[in-house]
mmCIF file with all atom_site columns, C-alpha atoms in Angstrom:
data_model
loop_
_atom_site.group_PDB
_atom_site.id
_atom_site.type_symbol
_atom_site.label_atom_id
_atom_site.label_alt_id
_atom_site.label_comp_id
_atom_site.label_asym_id
_atom_site.label_entity_id
_atom_site.label_seq_id
_atom_site.pdbx_PDB_ins_code
_atom_site.Cartn_x
_atom_site.Cartn_y
_atom_site.Cartn_z
_atom_site.occupancy
_atom_site.B_iso_or_equiv
_atom_site.pdbx_formal_charge
_atom_site.auth_seq_id
_atom_site.auth_comp_id
_atom_site.auth_asym_id
_atom_site.auth_atom_id
_atom_site.pdbx_PDB_model_num
ATOM 1   C CA . MET A 1 1   ? 0.000   0.000  0.000  1.00 0.00 ? 281 MET A CA 1
ATOM 2   C CA . SER A 1 2   ? 1.374   3.418  -0.951 1.00 0.00 ? 282 SER A CA 1
ATOM 3   C CA . ASP A 1 3   ? 0.839   6.002  1.763  1.00 0.00 ? 283 ASP A CA 1
ATOM 4   C CA . MET A 1 4   ? 0.585   9.615  0.597  1.00 0.00 ? 284 MET A CA 1
ATOM 5   C CA . MET A 1 5   ? 0.643   12.790 2.669  1.00 0.00 ? 285 MET A CA 1
ATOM 6   C CA . VAL A 1 6   ? 0.033   16.357 1.505  1.00 0.00 ? 286 VAL A CA 1
ATOM 7   C CA . SER A 1 7   ? 0.492   19.252 3.912  1.00 0.00 ? 287 SER A CA 1
ATOM 8   C CA . GLY A 1 8   ? 0.829   22.989 3.798  1.00 0.00 ? 288 GLY A CA 1
ATOM 9   C CA . VAL A 1 9   ? 0.063   26.447 5.091  1.00 0.00 ? 289 VAL A CA 1
ATOM 10  C CA . ILE A 1 10  ? -2.366  28.687 3.226  1.00 0.00 ? 290 ILE A CA 1
ATOM 11  C CA . ALA A 1 11  ? -2.424  32.456 3.821  1.00 0.00 ? 291 ALA A CA 1
ATOM 12  C CA . SER A 1 12  ? -5.654  34.324 4.469  1.00 0.00 ? 292 SER A CA 1
ATOM 13  C CA . ASP A 1 13  ? -5.518  35.750 0.915  1.00 0.00 ? 293 ASP A CA 1
ATOM 14  C CA . GLY A 1 14  ? -5.437  32.216 -0.551 1.00 0.00 ? 294 GLY A CA 1
ATOM 15  C CA . SER A 1 15  ? -1.747  32.131 -1.446 1.00 0.00 ? 295 SER A CA 1
ATOM 16  C CA . LYS A 1 16  ? 0.425   29.128 -0.633 1.00 0.00 ? 296 LYS A CA 1
ATOM 17  C CA . VAL A 1 17  ? 2.858   29.886 2.217  1.00 0.00 ? 297 VAL A CA 1
ATOM 18  C CA . SER A 1 18  ? 4.449   26.434 2.297  1.00 0.00 ? 298 SER A CA 1
ATOM 19  C CA . GLY A 1 19  ? 3.862   22.836 1.328  1.00 0.00 ? 299 GLY A CA 1
ATOM 20  C CA . HIS A 1 20  ? 3.820   20.600 -1.708 1.00 0.00 ? 300 HIS A CA 1
ATOM 21  C CA . GLY A 1 21  ? 1.457   18.384 -3.672 1.00 0.00 ? 301 GLY A CA 1
ATOM 22  C CA . PHE A 1 22  ? -1.394  20.880 -3.872 1.00 0.00 ? 302 PHE A CA 1
ATOM 23  C CA . SER A 1 23  ? -2.658  24.125 -5.326 1.00 0.00 ? 303 SER A CA 1
ATOM 24  C CA . VAL A 1 24  ? -5.174  26.448 -3.708 1.00 0.00 ? 304 VAL A CA 1
ATOM 25  C CA . THR A 1 25  ? -7.835  28.853 -4.927 1.00 0.00 ? 305 THR A CA 1
ATOM 26  C CA . SER A 1 26  ? -9.708  31.390 -2.787 1.00 0.00 ? 306 SER A CA 1
ATOM 27  C CA . GLN A 1 27  ? -13.470 31.241 -3.438 1.00 0.00 ? 307 GLN A CA 1
ATOM 28  C CA . GLY A 1 28  ? -14.466 34.258 -1.348 1.00 0.00 ? 308 GLY A CA 1
ATOM 29  C CA . SER A 1 29  ? -14.612 35.159 2.298  1.00 0.00 ? 309 SER A CA 1
ATOM 30  C CA . GLY A 1 30  ? -13.166 32.259 4.282  1.00 0.00 ? 310 GLY A CA 1
ATOM 31  C CA . GLU A 1 31  ? -13.565 29.628 1.527  1.00 0.00 ? 311 GLU A CA 1
ATOM 32  C CA . TYR A 1 32  ? -10.649 27.850 -0.149 1.00 0.00 ? 312 TYR A CA 1
ATOM 33  C CA . ILE A 1 33  ? -10.417 24.941 -2.622 1.00 0.00 ? 313 ILE A CA 1
ATOM 34  C CA . ILE A 1 34  ? -7.342  22.748 -2.102 1.00 0.00 ? 314 ILE A CA 1
ATOM 35  C CA . SER A 1 35  ? -6.578  20.591 -5.169 1.00 0.00 ? 315 SER A CA 1
ATOM 36  C CA . PHE A 1 36  ? -4.289  17.582 -4.651 1.00 0.00 ? 316 PHE A CA 1
ATOM 37  C CA . SER A 1 37  ? -1.709  16.805 -7.349 1.00 0.00 ? 317 SER A CA 1
ATOM 38  C CA . PRO A 1 38  ? -1.535  13.946 -7.921 1.00 0.00 ? 318 PRO A CA 1
ATOM 39  C CA . PRO A 1 39  ? -4.937  13.027 -6.497 1.00 0.00 ? 319 PRO A CA 1
ATOM 40  C CA . PHE A 1 40  ? -5.326  10.377 -3.809 1.00 0.00 ? 320 PHE A CA 1
ATOM 41  C CA . SER A 1 41  ? -6.798  7.032  -4.879 1.00 0.00 ? 321 SER A CA 1
ATOM 42  C CA . GLU A 1 42  ? -9.643  7.438  -2.349 1.00 0.00 ? 322 GLU A CA 1
ATOM 43  C CA . ILE A 1 43  ? -10.945 10.075 0.057  1.00 0.00 ? 323 ILE A CA 1
ATOM 44  C CA . PRO A 1 44  ? -8.094  11.071 2.396  1.00 0.00 ? 324 PRO A CA 1
ATOM 45  C CA . ALA A 1 45  ? -8.305  11.984 6.064  1.00 0.00 ? 325 ALA A CA 1
ATOM 46  C CA . ILE A 1 46  ? -7.737  15.728 6.508  1.00 0.00 ? 326 ILE A CA 1
ATOM 47  C CA . VAL A 1 47  ? -7.172  17.908 9.573  1.00 0.00 ? 327 VAL A CA 1
ATOM 48  C CA . GLY A 1 48  ? -6.368  21.579 9.963  1.00 0.00 ? 328 GLY A CA 1
ATOM 49  C CA . SER A 1 49  ? -5.900  24.483 12.316 1.00 0.00 ? 329 SER A CA 1
ATOM 50  C CA . GLN A 1 50  ? -5.732  28.243 12.046 1.00 0.00 ? 330 GLN A CA 1
ATOM 51  C CA . VAL A 1 51  ? -2.161  29.515 12.502 1.00 0.00 ? 331 VAL A CA 1
ATOM 52  C CA . ASN A 1 52  ? -0.220  32.773 12.734 1.00 0.00 ? 332 ASN A CA 1
ATOM 53  C CA . PHE A 1 53  ? -3.113  34.869 14.025 1.00 0.00 ? 333 PHE A CA 1
ATOM 54  C CA . GLY A 1 54  ? -0.478  37.187 15.479 1.00 0.00 ? 334 GLY A CA 1
ATOM 55  C CA . SER A 1 55  ? -1.980  37.575 18.938 1.00 0.00 ? 335 SER A CA 1
ATOM 56  C CA . ALA A 1 56  ? -2.447  35.460 22.043 1.00 0.00 ? 336 ALA A CA 1
ATOM 57  C CA . GLY A 1 57  ? -5.923  36.987 22.100 1.00 0.00 ? 337 GLY A CA 1
ATOM 58  C CA . GLN A 1 58  ? -7.178  34.688 19.312 1.00 0.00 ? 338 GLN A CA 1
ATOM 59  C CA . ASP A 1 59  ? -10.488 33.105 20.288 1.00 0.00 ? 339 ASP A CA 1
ATOM 60  C CA . THR A 1 60  ? -10.295 29.327 20.747 1.00 0.00 ? 340 THR A CA 1
ATOM 61  C CA . ARG A 1 61  ? -13.555 29.012 18.781 1.00 0.00 ? 341 ARG A CA 1
ATOM 62  C CA . ASP A 1 62  ? -11.880 30.304 15.589 1.00 0.00 ? 342 ASP A CA 1
ATOM 63  C CA . GLY A 1 63  ? -11.460 27.347 13.302 1.00 0.00 ? 343 GLY A CA 1
ATOM 64  C CA . VAL A 1 64  ? -11.217 25.593 9.980  1.00 0.00 ? 344 VAL A CA 1
ATOM 65  C CA . VAL A 1 65  ? -13.545 22.842 8.718  1.00 0.00 ? 345 VAL A CA 1
ATOM 66  C CA . PHE A 1 66  ? -13.564 20.679 5.582  1.00 0.00 ? 346 PHE A CA 1
ATOM 67  C CA . PRO A 1 67  ? -17.203 20.150 4.534  1.00 0.00 ? 347 PRO A CA 1
ATOM 68  C CA . TYR A 1 68  ? -16.346 18.632 1.131  1.00 0.00 ? 348 TYR A CA 1
ATOM 69  C CA . VAL A 1 69  ? -13.490 16.182 0.585  1.00 0.00 ? 349 VAL A CA 1
ATOM 70  C CA . ASN A 1 70  ? -12.854 13.832 -2.325 1.00 0.00 ? 350 ASN A CA 1
ATOM 71  C CA . ALA A 1 71  ? -9.797  12.123 -3.785 1.00 0.00 ? 351 ALA A CA 1
ATOM 72  C CA . GLY A 1 72  ? -8.830  15.182 -5.840 1.00 0.00 ? 352 GLY A CA 1
ATOM 73  C CA . ALA A 1 73  ? -9.757  18.170 -3.690 1.00 0.00 ? 353 ALA A CA 1
ATOM 74  C CA . ALA A 1 74  ? -11.055 19.539 -0.398 1.00 0.00 ? 354 ALA A CA 1
ATOM 75  C CA . THR A 1 75  ? -13.020 22.651 0.496  1.00 0.00 ? 355 THR A CA 1
ATOM 76  C CA . ALA A 1 76  ? -11.765 24.492 3.577  1.00 0.00 ? 356 ALA A CA 1
ATOM 77  C CA . LEU A 1 77  ? -13.904 27.038 5.433  1.00 0.00 ? 357 LEU A CA 1
ATOM 78  C CA . THR A 1 78  ? -12.267 29.352 7.980  1.00 0.00 ? 358 THR A CA 1
ATOM 79  C CA . GLY A 1 79  ? -14.073 31.558 10.415 1.00 0.00 ? 359 GLY A CA 1
ATOM 80  C CA . GLY A 1 80  ? -14.133 33.602 13.551 1.00 0.00 ? 360 GLY A CA 1
ATOM 81  C CA . SER A 1 81  ? -15.668 32.980 16.941 1.00 0.00 ? 361 SER A CA 1
ATOM 82  C CA . ASP A 1 82  ? -19.043 34.291 15.731 1.00 0.00 ? 362 ASP A CA 1
ATOM 83  C CA . GLY A 1 83  ? -19.324 31.403 13.241 1.00 0.00 ? 363 GLY A CA 1
ATOM 84  C CA . GLY A 1 84  ? -19.087 33.644 10.189 1.00 0.00 ? 364 GLY A CA 1
ATOM 85  C CA . HIS A 1 85  ? -16.736 32.909 7.295  1.00 0.00 ? 365 HIS A CA 1
ATOM 86  C CA . THR A 1 86  ? -13.603 35.039 7.633  1.00 0.00 ? 366 THR A CA 1
ATOM 87  C CA . ASN A 1 87  ? -10.319 34.917 5.719  1.00 0.00 ? 367 ASN A CA 1
ATOM 88  C CA . ARG A 1 88  ? -7.724  33.308 7.983  1.00 0.00 ? 368 ARG A CA 1
ATOM 89  C CA . THR A 1 89  ? -4.324  31.664 7.595  1.00 0.00 ? 369 THR A CA 1
ATOM 90  C CA . PHE A 1 90  ? -4.444  27.921 8.256  1.00 0.00 ? 370 PHE A CA 1
ATOM 91  C CA . ALA A 1 91  ? -2.391  24.733 8.061  1.00 0.00 ? 371 ALA A CA 1
ATOM 92  C CA . PHE A 1 92  ? -3.630  21.315 6.965  1.00 0.00 ? 372 PHE A CA 1
ATOM 93  C CA . ILE A 1 93  ? -2.481  17.709 6.611  1.00 0.00 ? 373 ILE A CA 1
ATOM 94  C CA . ALA A 1 94  ? -4.208  15.233 4.269  1.00 0.00 ? 374 ALA A CA 1
ATOM 95  C CA . ARG A 1 95  ? -3.230  11.569 4.362  1.00 0.00 ? 375 ARG A CA 1
ATOM 96  C CA . GLY A 1 96  ? -4.430  8.505  2.495  1.00 0.00 ? 376 GLY A CA 1
ATOM 97  C CA . ASN A 1 97  ? -3.639  6.035  -0.265 1.00 0.00 ? 377 ASN A CA 1
ATOM 98  C CA . GLY A 1 98  ? -1.528  7.335  -3.095 1.00 0.00 ? 378 GLY A CA 1
ATOM 99  C CA . PRO A 1 99  ? -2.372  7.140  -6.791 1.00 0.00 ? 379 PRO A CA 1
ATOM 100 C CA . GLY A 1 100 ? -2.828  3.698  -8.266 1.00 0.00 ? 380 GLY A CA 1
ATOM 101 C CA . VAL A 1 101 ? -3.595  2.088  -4.897 1.00 0.00 ? 381 VAL A CA 1
ATOM 102 C CA . VAL A 1 102 ? -6.927  0.326  -4.548 1.00 0.00 ? 382 VAL A CA 1
ATOM 103 C CA . ALA A 1 103 ? -8.218  -0.005 -1.002 1.00 0.00 ? 383 ALA A CA 1
ATOM 104 C CA . LYS A 1 104 ? -9.139  -3.514 0.137  1.00 0.00 ? 384 LYS A CA 1
ATOM 105 C CA . ALA A 1 105 ? -12.573 -4.035 1.648  1.00 0.00 ? 385 ALA A CA 1
#
C-alpha cells in the first residue's frame, strides 16, 4: 500500500505559504479549494488548524472545517468565533492512499 501525505500552510488571501502536492484557490470570504496533485486514490483523512493569528488573544472558537473532501480536492472554510466565514491563515495535513492504490474491503 502506498501512503501519501500532503500538507501545507495557506495564507488568508489564498496564497500558498508552504507545502507541496497541492494548489489552492480562494473562493471568497473564508472559503478555499485545495486541489491535490496527484490526487489520492480514495478520500483522504484531513485535519487543519488556524495559525499565525499574530496575537495570544485569538479566540479558541476560531477554526477551519472541511465540509467537502474527495480524492482530488477539499473545500476548507475558515471563520471567527461568531461562526461567520472570515479569511484566515491555516495549516492542513491530508493523508491517504496514493495514486494507483486500490483499497481492500
